[in-house]
Amino acid sequence: MKNDSSPSPITGFLDASVTPYHTAAAIVDRLKDAGFTELDERERWDVTPGAGYFVRRNGSAVLAFVPGAKSPAEVGFRIVGAHTDSPALKLKTSAESDAHGYRVVPVEVYGSPIVSTWLDRDLVVAGRLVTERDGALQSVLARLPGTPARVPNLAIHLNRNVNDGFKYNNQDHLRAIIGAAASGENTESGKADNSSRLVEALASGIGVPVDSVRGADVFLTDGQPAARTGLASEFLVSGRIDNAAGCFTTLEAFLRSPRGDSTAVAFFADTEEVGSKTATGADSPFLRDTLDRIVALAGAGGPEEAFRARARSIVVSNDATNAVHPNFAEKHDSSYRPVANRGPVVKLSAQHRYATTGATHGFFADACRAAGVPVQVIVPRSDIPSGSTIGPMTAAWTGIPTVDVGIPIIAMHSIRETAGYDDIDFMIRALVGFYSSDVRIDP
Ligand code: ZN
């Protein structure tokens, strides 16, 4: 077990990944540092085998690839996917108003957070502004310094039964306080006053005139830095481990893998937490279209080549899964209780809430064995419906055999989740093994 407390790349990545836009930007920074070239979907592409490329959509989804030495029609793609988004509260920025001496902003609930964990936390205000410049709309990252927002609980004296279970009303109880009221009034108009101090502060922080702002996607997420806990520092605690940690392990493995015959792809989709049915999500043609485009660039052969390439490909969907919780162990099937620091987990579901098949399970387990990495399995209890991932949609859109895997974590969708620190390295090594494998899956 490693036992040093110095900052590691994973904690820096988690701290940077406060919104899907920031996660995508952190991925792009790393790709650029590694010499990758950005491609624009609106332009013609020209690629060279062995060189690195990436394309992005909406500032929140990224697809990176390295063309292999052989045509994808001959050897296929090796693809790993993860998602850039995490549950959060999304600010209704144009509904900011004064209320009883405070400046407040109502929120929408994004995805399925454990809502109570967002209260009484030091919250980051971050996202992207869309600004107009010379006839073009541009997405610009924005983040206020520090943790200026807060969603406070009601005192127990005014809510005596709170510990018996309390349901927060998403509209009324989760408004964020961002400061003192703009006016001296101590009442509530109930109406926004059409000025957003928050958007003004975000715009001024990035040096753009507020009258150039055409849109804002701004979230409240945890501002506490990622850290290690446990007597031997064996655990990693942070916001957004699901799935910024999956993006990190995917990216690291993609960059570390030796380049070979097959074309390596790393796909970072947005909007998984809200169903993926978007232009940037896994329930879109983004991945399939880009694969077909790469095949077309590889030369002659026509559409036939794209079908052949997909039929020779394999996808790993890399997303966090539920480790057994010592206080709630009965929530897992007693035969399938993944534990932190014991390696990646292969996820199975007869309902295909996970895309894993017998063949893809075997493929991934072999890759782990070859890499010297332990591997675990989860099949959810038959009386508790499981979550899902980008795996089933990716398999359905591309027709490519897919395996769902992930690091085991506890408190999934809490504002602060807990994982095993060694599982980060285990997953990277397992995925390097996957990218490097030349095992075939026959029909
Ligand atoms: Zn996830």
Tab-separated table of C-alpha atoms and ligand atoms in Angstrom:
chain	number	residue	atom	x	y	z
A	1	MET	CA	0.000	0.000	0.000
A	2	LYS	CA	1.398	3.376	-0.942
A	3	ASN	CA	1.517	5.704	2.008
A	4	ASP	CA	2.608	9.180	1.061
A	5	SER	CA	0.485	12.281	1.398
A	6	SER	CA	2.016	14.305	-1.435
A	7	PRO	CA	-0.466	15.547	-4.057
A	8	SER	CA	-0.989	12.962	-6.766
A	9	PRO	CA	-2.166	13.506	-10.320
A	10	ILE	CA	-5.565	11.965	-9.494
A	11	THR	CA	-6.323	14.475	-6.719
A	12	GLY	CA	-5.292	17.389	-8.923
A	13	PHE	CA	-7.535	16.095	-11.714
A	14	LEU	CA	-10.504	15.632	-9.357
A	15	ASP	CA	-10.043	19.134	-7.936
A	16	ALA	CA	-9.957	20.636	-11.432
A	17	SER	CA	-12.996	18.682	-12.678
A	18	VAL	CA	-15.695	20.767	-10.988
A	19	THR	CA	-18.092	20.677	-13.964
A	20	PRO	CA	-18.243	18.675	-17.238
A	21	TYR	CA	-16.737	21.717	-18.974
A	22	HIS	CA	-13.799	21.732	-16.564
A	23	THR	CA	-13.352	17.960	-16.851
A	24	ALA	CA	-13.268	18.232	-20.652
A	25	ALA	CA	-10.796	21.131	-20.408
A	26	ALA	CA	-8.518	19.144	-18.075
A	27	ILE	CA	-8.601	16.248	-20.570
A	28	VAL	CA	-7.820	18.579	-23.479
A	29	ASP	CA	-4.924	20.205	-21.586
A	30	ARG	CA	-3.400	16.800	-20.945
A	31	LEU	CA	-3.877	15.728	-24.579
A	32	LYS	CA	-2.262	18.933	-25.840
A	33	ASP	CA	0.675	18.428	-23.456
A	34	ALA	CA	1.073	14.962	-24.976
A	35	GLY	CA	1.264	16.471	-28.465
A	36	PHE	CA	-2.288	15.744	-29.655
A	37	THR	CA	-3.829	17.891	-32.407
A	38	GLU	CA	-7.392	19.207	-32.237
A	39	LEU	CA	-9.669	18.428	-35.183
A	40	ASP	CA	-12.735	20.531	-36.020
A	41	GLU	CA	-15.840	18.546	-36.995
A	42	ARG	CA	-16.734	21.288	-39.514
A	43	GLU	CA	-13.484	20.912	-41.452
A	44	ARG	CA	-11.821	18.200	-43.542
A	45	TRP	CA	-9.565	15.899	-41.529
A	46	ASP	CA	-6.167	14.596	-42.459
A	47	VAL	CA	-4.533	12.129	-40.053
A	48	THR	CA	-1.284	10.174	-39.813
A	49	PRO	CA	-0.937	6.720	-38.200
A	50	GLY	CA	0.720	6.907	-34.787
A	51	ALA	CA	-0.084	10.612	-34.258
A	52	GLY	CA	-2.687	11.767	-31.706
A	53	TYR	CA	-5.918	13.662	-32.419
A	54	PHE	CA	-8.996	14.812	-30.557
A	55	VAL	CA	-12.345	16.398	-31.297
A	56	ARG	CA	-14.735	18.056	-28.851
A	57	ARG	CA	-18.384	18.997	-28.723
A	58	ASN	CA	-20.067	21.741	-26.690
A	59	GLY	CA	-16.960	22.156	-24.548
A	60	SER	CA	-18.089	19.144	-22.487
A	61	ALA	CA	-17.461	15.975	-24.543
A	62	VAL	CA	-14.132	14.855	-26.022
A	63	LEU	CA	-13.131	11.997	-28.323
A	64	ALA	CA	-9.396	11.280	-28.706
A	65	PHE	CA	-7.784	8.737	-30.992
A	66	VAL	CA	-4.470	7.484	-32.298
A	67	PRO	CA	-4.726	5.856	-35.755
A	68	GLY	CA	-3.090	2.436	-35.702
A	69	ALA	CA	-0.489	1.061	-38.103
A	70	LYS	CA	-3.145	-1.101	-39.782
A	71	SER	CA	-6.549	-0.130	-41.184
A	72	PRO	CA	-9.400	-0.390	-38.625
A	73	ALA	CA	-11.136	-2.655	-41.157
A	74	GLU	CA	-8.332	-5.185	-40.576
A	75	VAL	CA	-7.824	-4.907	-36.807
A	76	GLY	CA	-10.678	-2.801	-35.408
A	77	PHE	CA	-10.765	-0.153	-32.698
A	78	ARG	CA	-9.905	-0.464	-29.016
A	79	ILE	CA	-12.266	1.996	-27.287
A	80	VAL	CA	-12.597	3.070	-23.646
A	81	GLY	CA	-15.446	5.387	-22.634
A	82	ALA	CA	-16.187	7.408	-19.495
A	83	HIS	CA	-18.462	10.328	-18.664
A	84	THR	CA	-17.480	13.900	-17.815
A	85	ASP	CA	-20.546	14.882	-15.778
A	86	SER	CA	-21.532	14.233	-12.159
A	87	PRO	CA	-24.657	14.957	-10.122
A	88	ALA	CA	-24.842	18.589	-9.019
A	89	LEU	CA	-27.140	21.525	-8.410
A	90	LYS	CA	-27.499	23.704	-11.513
A	91	LEU	CA	-28.131	27.403	-10.881
A	92	LYS	CA	-31.119	29.159	-12.444
A	93	THR	CA	-28.886	32.143	-13.080
A	94	SER	CA	-31.543	34.425	-14.518
A	95	ALA	CA	-33.826	33.874	-11.504
A	96	GLU	CA	-31.482	35.501	-8.973
A	97	SER	CA	-33.332	37.725	-6.520
A	98	ASP	CA	-33.360	39.285	-3.068
A	99	ALA	CA	-35.118	37.359	-0.295
A	100	HIS	CA	-35.355	38.424	3.323
A	101	GLY	CA	-32.021	40.202	3.354
A	102	TYR	CA	-30.134	37.616	1.255
A	103	ARG	CA	-29.211	37.349	-2.416
A	104	VAL	CA	-30.462	33.933	-3.509
A	105	VAL	CA	-30.428	31.795	-6.650
A	106	PRO	CA	-32.821	28.864	-7.138
A	107	VAL	CA	-31.439	25.621	-8.529
A	108	GLU	CA	-32.394	22.634	-10.638
A	109	VAL	CA	-31.233	19.227	-9.505
A	110	TYR	CA	-28.882	17.748	-12.142
A	111	GLY	CA	-28.826	13.938	-12.152
A	112	SER	CA	-29.464	12.060	-8.922
A	113	PRO	CA	-27.378	13.518	-6.103
A	114	ILE	CA	-27.879	12.558	-2.455
A	115	VAL	CA	-29.415	15.996	-2.034
A	116	SER	CA	-28.866	16.376	1.714
A	117	THR	CA	-25.089	16.172	1.230
A	118	TRP	CA	-25.109	19.448	-0.736
A	119	LEU	CA	-26.334	21.393	2.318
A	120	ASP	CA	-23.982	23.276	4.637
A	121	ARG	CA	-21.067	22.658	2.273
A	122	ASP	CA	-18.506	25.112	0.874
A	123	LEU	CA	-19.740	25.200	-2.713
A	124	VAL	CA	-17.840	26.096	-5.851
A	125	VAL	CA	-19.687	28.212	-8.450
A	126	ALA	CA	-18.418	27.160	-11.870
A	127	GLY	CA	-19.408	26.259	-15.405
A	128	ARG	CA	-19.200	27.993	-18.731
A	129	LEU	CA	-20.407	31.240	-20.210
A	130	VAL	CA	-21.321	31.506	-23.870
A	131	THR	CA	-20.078	34.834	-25.199
A	132	GLU	CA	-20.549	36.560	-28.525
A	133	ARG	CA	-17.483	37.880	-30.327
A	134	ASP	CA	-17.181	38.939	-33.974
A	135	GLY	CA	-20.307	37.016	-34.971
A	136	ALA	CA	-19.315	33.763	-33.246
A	137	LEU	CA	-20.608	32.241	-30.017
A	138	GLN	CA	-17.839	30.842	-27.872
A	139	SER	CA	-17.872	28.662	-24.768
A	140	VAL	CA	-15.591	30.049	-22.075
A	141	LEU	CA	-14.781	28.307	-18.778
A	142	ALA	CA	-15.721	30.275	-15.685
A	143	ARG	CA	-15.203	29.683	-11.978
A	144	LEU	CA	-15.538	32.139	-9.114
A	145	PRO	CA	-12.647	32.186	-6.654
A	146	GLY	CA	-13.153	30.295	-3.403
A	147	THR	CA	-16.486	28.812	-2.374
A	148	PRO	CA	-18.934	31.726	-2.411
A	149	ALA	CA	-22.240	29.812	-2.333
A	150	ARG	CA	-24.031	27.897	0.370
A	151	VAL	CA	-27.303	25.994	0.742
A	152	PRO	CA	-27.970	26.058	4.488
A	153	ASN	CA	-30.073	23.641	6.476
A	154	LEU	CA	-32.884	24.848	8.698
A	155	ALA	CA	-32.022	24.816	12.417
A	156	ILE	CA	-33.185	21.711	14.232
A	157	HIS	CA	-35.295	23.832	16.610
A	158	LEU	CA	-37.396	24.859	13.612
A	159	ASN	CA	-37.443	21.363	12.083
A	160	ARG	CA	-37.573	19.032	15.081
A	161	ASN	CA	-38.208	15.866	13.068
A	162	VAL	CA	-35.386	16.321	10.582
A	163	ASN	CA	-33.545	13.239	11.881
A	164	ASP	CA	-36.616	11.086	11.251
A	165	GLY	CA	-36.235	11.684	7.533
A	166	PHE	CA	-36.865	14.954	5.723
A	167	LYS	CA	-37.592	15.487	2.052
A	168	TYR	CA	-36.124	18.677	0.639
A	169	ASN	CA	-38.334	20.496	-1.830
A	170	ASN	CA	-36.074	21.133	-4.813
A	171	GLN	CA	-37.675	24.469	-5.669
A	172	ASP	CA	-38.109	25.988	-2.205
A	173	HIS	CA	-35.464	24.496	0.091
A	174	LEU	CA	-32.337	24.389	-2.062
A	175	ARG	CA	-31.929	28.038	-3.045
A	176	ALA	CA	-28.280	29.007	-2.757
A	177	ILE	CA	-27.265	32.069	-0.769
A	178	ILE	CA	-24.570	33.962	-2.673
A	179	GLY	CA	-24.437	37.116	-0.567
A	180	ALA	CA	-26.412	39.840	1.160
A	181	ALA	CA	-29.452	41.380	-0.548
A	182	ALA	CA	-28.784	44.033	-3.160
A	183	SER	CA	-31.566	46.202	-1.740
A	184	GLY	CA	-32.199	47.253	1.864
A	185	GLU	CA	-35.570	45.459	1.782
A	186	ASN	CA	-36.151	42.607	4.198
A	187	THR	CA	-38.939	40.917	2.252
A	188	GLU	CA	-39.219	38.773	-0.834
A	189	SER	CA	-40.663	39.924	-4.126
A	190	GLY	CA	-40.717	36.392	-5.477
A	191	LYS	CA	-39.514	37.769	-8.790
A	192	ALA	CA	-36.104	37.947	-10.368
A	193	ASP	CA	-34.927	41.513	-10.942
A	194	ASN	CA	-33.242	40.707	-14.253
A	195	SER	CA	-29.729	41.363	-13.044
A	196	SER	CA	-27.464	38.488	-12.154
A	197	ARG	CA	-24.647	39.526	-9.860
A	198	LEU	CA	-23.401	36.003	-10.199
A	199	VAL	CA	-23.099	36.117	-13.995
A	200	GLU	CA	-21.550	39.600	-13.726
A	201	ALA	CA	-18.929	38.234	-11.329
A	202	LEU	CA	-18.231	35.211	-13.554
A	203	ALA	CA	-17.882	37.455	-16.642
A	204	SER	CA	-15.632	39.943	-14.889
A	205	GLY	CA	-13.502	37.092	-13.518
A	206	ILE	CA	-12.661	35.942	-17.045
A	207	GLY	CA	-12.399	39.442	-18.495
A	208	VAL	CA	-15.395	39.438	-20.812
A	209	PRO	CA	-17.985	42.244	-20.942
A	210	VAL	CA	-21.232	41.066	-19.336
A	211	ASP	CA	-23.238	42.386	-22.302
A	212	SER	CA	-21.480	39.853	-24.540
A	213	VAL	CA	-22.803	36.936	-22.464
A	214	ARG	CA	-25.500	35.023	-24.359
A	215	GLY	CA	-25.840	31.957	-22.141
A	216	ALA	CA	-24.644	30.424	-18.867
A	217	ASP	CA	-24.423	26.830	-17.613
A	218	VAL	CA	-23.374	27.165	-13.980
A	219	PHE	CA	-23.279	24.513	-11.259
A	220	LEU	CA	-22.717	24.206	-7.513
A	221	THR	CA	-20.234	21.461	-6.644
A	222	ASP	CA	-18.007	20.501	-3.737
A	223	GLY	CA	-15.151	22.875	-3.043
A	224	GLN	CA	-13.246	20.683	-0.605
A	225	PRO	CA	-10.060	19.339	-2.192
A	226	ALA	CA	-9.694	15.599	-2.777
A	227	ALA	CA	-7.776	13.858	0.004
A	228	ARG	CA	-6.617	10.485	1.268
A	229	THR	CA	-8.036	8.950	4.431
A	230	GLY	CA	-7.668	5.747	6.423
A	231	LEU	CA	-4.872	4.861	8.848
A	232	ALA	CA	-2.655	3.870	5.915
A	233	SER	CA	-4.066	6.558	3.580
A	234	GLU	CA	-5.641	3.718	1.668
A	235	PHE	CA	-8.779	5.608	0.640
A	236	LEU	CA	-9.413	8.471	-1.748
A	237	VAL	CA	-12.226	10.893	-0.826
A	238	SER	CA	-13.490	13.554	-3.198
A	239	GLY	CA	-16.450	14.974	-5.018
A	240	ARG	CA	-17.125	13.592	-8.501
A	241	ILE	CA	-15.136	10.352	-8.245
A	242	ASP	CA	-18.095	9.136	-10.372
A	243	ASN	CA	-16.930	9.751	-12.986
A	244	ALA	CA	-14.000	12.168	-13.090
A	245	ALA	CA	-11.869	9.319	-11.728
A	246	GLY	CA	-13.070	7.187	-14.674
A	247	CYS	CA	-12.049	9.971	-17.062
A	248	PHE	CA	-8.641	10.126	-15.367
A	249	THR	CA	-7.931	6.389	-15.530
A	250	THR	CA	-9.183	6.217	-19.133
A	251	LEU	CA	-6.998	9.139	-20.187
A	252	GLU	CA	-3.892	7.907	-18.382
A	253	ALA	CA	-4.222	4.402	-19.843
A	254	PHE	CA	-4.898	5.808	-23.324
A	255	LEU	CA	-1.757	7.956	-23.145
A	256	ARG	CA	0.472	5.259	-21.626
A	257	SER	CA	-0.521	2.437	-23.972
A	258	PRO	CA	2.053	1.426	-26.561
A	259	ARG	CA	0.923	2.280	-30.078
A	260	GLY	CA	0.228	-0.728	-32.242
A	261	ASP	CA	-1.804	-1.999	-35.157
A	262	SER	CA	-5.260	-1.125	-33.874
A	263	THR	CA	-6.657	2.396	-33.532
A	264	ALA	CA	-6.948	3.446	-29.882
A	265	VAL	CA	-9.938	5.608	-28.907
A	266	ALA	CA	-10.827	7.367	-25.642
A	267	PHE	CA	-14.392	8.697	-25.530
A	268	PHE	CA	-15.466	11.173	-22.845
A	269	ALA	CA	-19.250	11.641	-23.070
A	270	ASP	CA	-21.331	14.254	-21.244
A	271	THR	CA	-24.858	14.020	-19.767
A	272	GLU	CA	-24.696	10.392	-18.560
A	273	GLU	CA	-26.303	11.398	-15.270
A	274	VAL	CA	-29.400	12.664	-17.092
A	275	GLY	CA	-29.842	9.810	-19.577
A	276	SER	CA	-27.260	10.569	-22.319
A	277	LYS	CA	-29.856	11.487	-24.975
A	278	THR	CA	-28.017	14.594	-26.160
A	279	ALA	CA	-25.597	15.553	-28.924
A	280	THR	CA	-22.728	15.078	-26.450
A	281	GLY	CA	-23.993	11.911	-24.752
A	282	ALA	CA	-23.514	8.198	-25.320
A	283	ASP	CA	-27.079	7.934	-26.688
A	284	SER	CA	-25.990	9.900	-29.767
A	285	PRO	CA	-24.145	9.065	-32.996
A	286	PHE	CA	-21.036	10.986	-31.854
A	287	LEU	CA	-18.872	7.910	-31.254
A	288	ARG	CA	-20.148	5.841	-34.179
A	289	ASP	CA	-19.919	8.729	-36.655
A	290	THR	CA	-16.383	9.522	-35.563
A	291	LEU	CA	-15.310	5.869	-35.862
A	292	ASP	CA	-16.761	5.723	-39.384
A	293	ARG	CA	-15.026	8.972	-40.257
A	294	ILE	CA	-11.675	7.586	-39.082
A	295	VAL	CA	-12.236	4.522	-41.271
A	296	ALA	CA	-13.048	6.742	-44.239
A	297	LEU	CA	-9.771	8.620	-43.663
A	298	ALA	CA	-7.822	5.370	-43.684
A	299	GLY	CA	-8.418	5.041	-47.429
A	300	ALA	CA	-10.329	3.172	-50.090
A	301	GLY	CA	-13.007	0.566	-49.556
A	302	GLY	CA	-16.192	2.561	-49.004
A	303	PRO	CA	-18.868	1.932	-46.365
A	304	GLU	CA	-18.033	-1.783	-46.258
A	305	GLU	CA	-14.839	-0.910	-44.392
A	306	ALA	CA	-16.722	0.853	-41.584
A	307	PHE	CA	-18.884	-2.231	-40.968
A	308	ARG	CA	-15.812	-4.454	-40.921
A	309	ALA	CA	-14.017	-2.092	-38.537
A	310	ARG	CA	-16.864	-2.012	-36.023
A	311	ALA	CA	-17.236	-5.811	-36.183
A	312	ARG	CA	-13.576	-6.134	-35.133
A	313	SER	CA	-13.774	-3.611	-32.284
A	314	ILE	CA	-14.285	-3.783	-28.513
A	315	VAL	CA	-15.505	-1.145	-26.031
A	316	VAL	CA	-14.790	-0.791	-22.327
A	317	SER	CA	-17.284	1.410	-20.481
A	318	ASN	CA	-15.385	2.687	-17.435
A	319	ASP	CA	-17.692	4.020	-14.719
A	320	ALA	CA	-17.747	3.792	-10.927
A	321	THR	CA	-19.671	0.972	-9.253
A	322	ASN	CA	-20.968	0.293	-5.746
A	323	ALA	CA	-18.477	-1.210	-3.307
A	324	VAL	CA	-19.993	-3.086	-0.397
A	325	HIS	CA	-20.743	-0.740	2.519
A	326	PRO	CA	-19.919	-2.292	5.910
A	327	ASN	CA	-23.047	-0.801	7.497
A	328	PHE	CA	-25.352	-1.873	4.685
A	329	ALA	CA	-23.757	-5.087	3.414
A	330	GLU	CA	-27.183	-6.671	2.883
A	331	LYS	CA	-27.734	-4.290	-0.059
A	332	HIS	CA	-25.357	-6.486	-2.106
A	333	ASP	CA	-25.824	-10.095	-3.183
A	334	SER	CA	-23.652	-11.953	-0.652
A	335	SER	CA	-21.650	-13.541	-3.488
A	336	TYR	CA	-20.863	-10.219	-5.171
A	337	ARG	CA	-19.492	-7.698	-2.721
A	338	PRO	CA	-16.716	-5.658	-4.349
A	339	VAL	CA	-14.220	-4.140	-1.921
A	340	ALA	CA	-12.041	-1.043	-2.304
A	341	ASN	CA	-8.389	-1.608	-3.271
A	342	ARG	CA	-9.030	-5.064	-4.722
A	343	GLY	CA	-9.125	-4.090	-8.360
A	344	PRO	CA	-11.578	-3.146	-11.126
A	345	VAL	CA	-15.090	-4.608	-11.041
A	346	VAL	CA	-16.802	-6.181	-14.049
A	347	LYS	CA	-20.547	-5.380	-13.951
A	348	LEU	CA	-23.161	-7.891	-15.045
A	349	SER	CA	-26.917	-7.491	-15.465
A	350	ALA	CA	-29.409	-9.857	-17.092
A	351	GLN	CA	-31.533	-6.804	-17.920
A	352	HIS	CA	-28.509	-5.340	-19.737
A	353	ARG	CA	-28.433	-2.285	-17.519
A	354	TYR	CA	-24.757	-3.080	-18.032
A	355	ALA	CA	-23.543	-4.073	-21.494
A	356	THR	CA	-21.209	-6.873	-20.390
A	357	THR	CA	-21.579	-10.246	-22.137
A	358	GLY	CA	-19.897	-13.528	-21.300
A	359	ALA	CA	-17.413	-12.856	-24.089
A	360	THR	CA	-16.543	-9.287	-23.099
A	361	HIS	CA	-16.300	-10.277	-19.435
A	362	GLY	CA	-13.762	-12.931	-20.410
A	363	PHE	CA	-11.866	-10.483	-22.592
A	364	PHE	CA	-11.499	-7.910	-19.809
A	365	ALA	CA	-10.662	-10.483	-17.120
A	366	ASP	CA	-7.903	-11.851	-19.371
A	367	ALA	CA	-6.531	-8.343	-19.922
A	368	CYS	CA	-6.446	-7.847	-16.120
A	369	ARG	CA	-4.696	-11.164	-15.575
A	370	ALA	CA	-2.111	-10.337	-18.246
A	371	ALA	CA	-1.495	-6.978	-16.513
A	372	GLY	CA	-1.198	-8.607	-13.072
A	373	VAL	CA	-4.272	-6.749	-11.803
A	374	PRO	CA	-6.904	-8.365	-9.541
A	375	VAL	CA	-10.452	-8.240	-10.869
A	376	GLN	CA	-13.826	-8.395	-9.107
A	377	VAL	CA	-17.388	-8.987	-10.313
A	378	ILE	CA	-20.737	-7.481	-9.377
A	379	VAL	CA	-24.189	-8.815	-10.128
A	380	PRO	CA	-26.734	-6.669	-8.270
A	381	ARG	CA	-29.267	-8.184	-5.889
A	382	SER	CA	-32.160	-9.543	-7.917
A	383	ASP	CA	-34.639	-7.461	-5.912
A	384	ILE	CA	-32.824	-4.105	-6.263
A	385	PRO	CA	-32.671	-2.545	-9.739
A	386	SER	CA	-29.128	-1.544	-10.646
A	387	GLY	CA	-27.918	1.760	-12.024
A	388	SER	CA	-26.736	2.030	-15.598
A	389	THR	CA	-23.845	3.507	-17.561
A	390	ILE	CA	-22.843	4.602	-21.037
A	391	GLY	CA	-22.183	0.929	-21.869
A	392	PRO	CA	-25.607	-0.264	-23.103
A	393	MET	CA	-26.193	2.826	-25.272
A	394	THR	CA	-22.704	2.646	-26.731
A	395	ALA	CA	-23.245	-1.012	-27.601
A	396	ALA	CA	-26.661	-0.258	-29.120
A	397	TRP	CA	-25.412	2.651	-31.258
A	398	THR	CA	-22.283	0.952	-32.555
A	399	GLY	CA	-23.083	-2.767	-32.427
A	400	ILE	CA	-19.660	-3.237	-30.822
A	401	PRO	CA	-19.201	-5.838	-28.024
A	402	THR	CA	-18.919	-3.877	-24.767
A	403	VAL	CA	-17.842	-4.590	-21.206
A	404	ASP	CA	-18.945	-2.434	-18.259
A	405	VAL	CA	-16.289	-2.034	-15.595
A	406	GLY	CA	-15.481	0.434	-12.831
A	407	ILE	CA	-13.669	1.106	-9.606
A	408	PRO	CA	-15.747	0.241	-6.517
A	409	ILE	CA	-16.774	3.268	-4.451
A	410	ILE	CA	-19.024	3.906	-1.456
A	411	ALA	CA	-21.500	6.780	-1.066
A	412	MET	CA	-21.990	7.088	-4.827
A	413	HIS	CA	-23.629	10.421	-5.743
A	414	SER	CA	-22.871	11.944	-2.342
A	415	ILE	CA	-21.160	15.312	-2.686
A	416	ARG	CA	-18.096	13.439	-1.388
A	417	GLU	CA	-17.498	9.831	-2.412
A	418	THR	CA	-14.942	7.283	-1.156
A	419	ALA	CA	-12.799	4.977	-3.297
A	420	GLY	CA	-9.722	2.804	-2.813
A	421	TYR	CA	-6.540	4.690	-3.698
A	422	ASP	CA	-4.822	1.652	-5.215
A	423	ASP	CA	-7.788	1.022	-7.507
A	424	ILE	CA	-6.817	4.068	-9.573
A	425	ASP	CA	-3.514	2.453	-10.523
A	426	PHE	CA	-5.121	-0.984	-10.897
A	427	MET	CA	-7.646	0.422	-13.363
A	428	ILE	CA	-5.000	2.267	-15.379
A	429	ARG	CA	-2.932	-0.924	-15.682
A	430	ALA	CA	-6.014	-2.995	-16.592
A	431	LEU	CA	-6.935	-0.530	-19.340
A	432	VAL	CA	-3.373	-0.454	-20.693
A	433	GLY	CA	-3.719	-4.239	-20.870
A	434	PHE	CA	-7.003	-3.824	-22.749
A	435	TYR	CA	-5.574	-1.332	-25.264
A	436	SER	CA	-2.603	-3.630	-25.840
A	437	SER	CA	-4.550	-6.895	-26.193
A	438	ASP	CA	-4.820	-8.494	-29.606
A	439	VAL	CA	-7.274	-11.190	-28.470
A	440	ARG	CA	-10.264	-11.492	-30.840
A	441	ILE	CA	-13.911	-12.004	-29.995
A	442	ASP	CA	-15.418	-14.274	-32.637
A	443	PRO	CA	-19.087	-13.862	-33.552
B	1	ZN	ZN	-21.198	7.276	-13.424
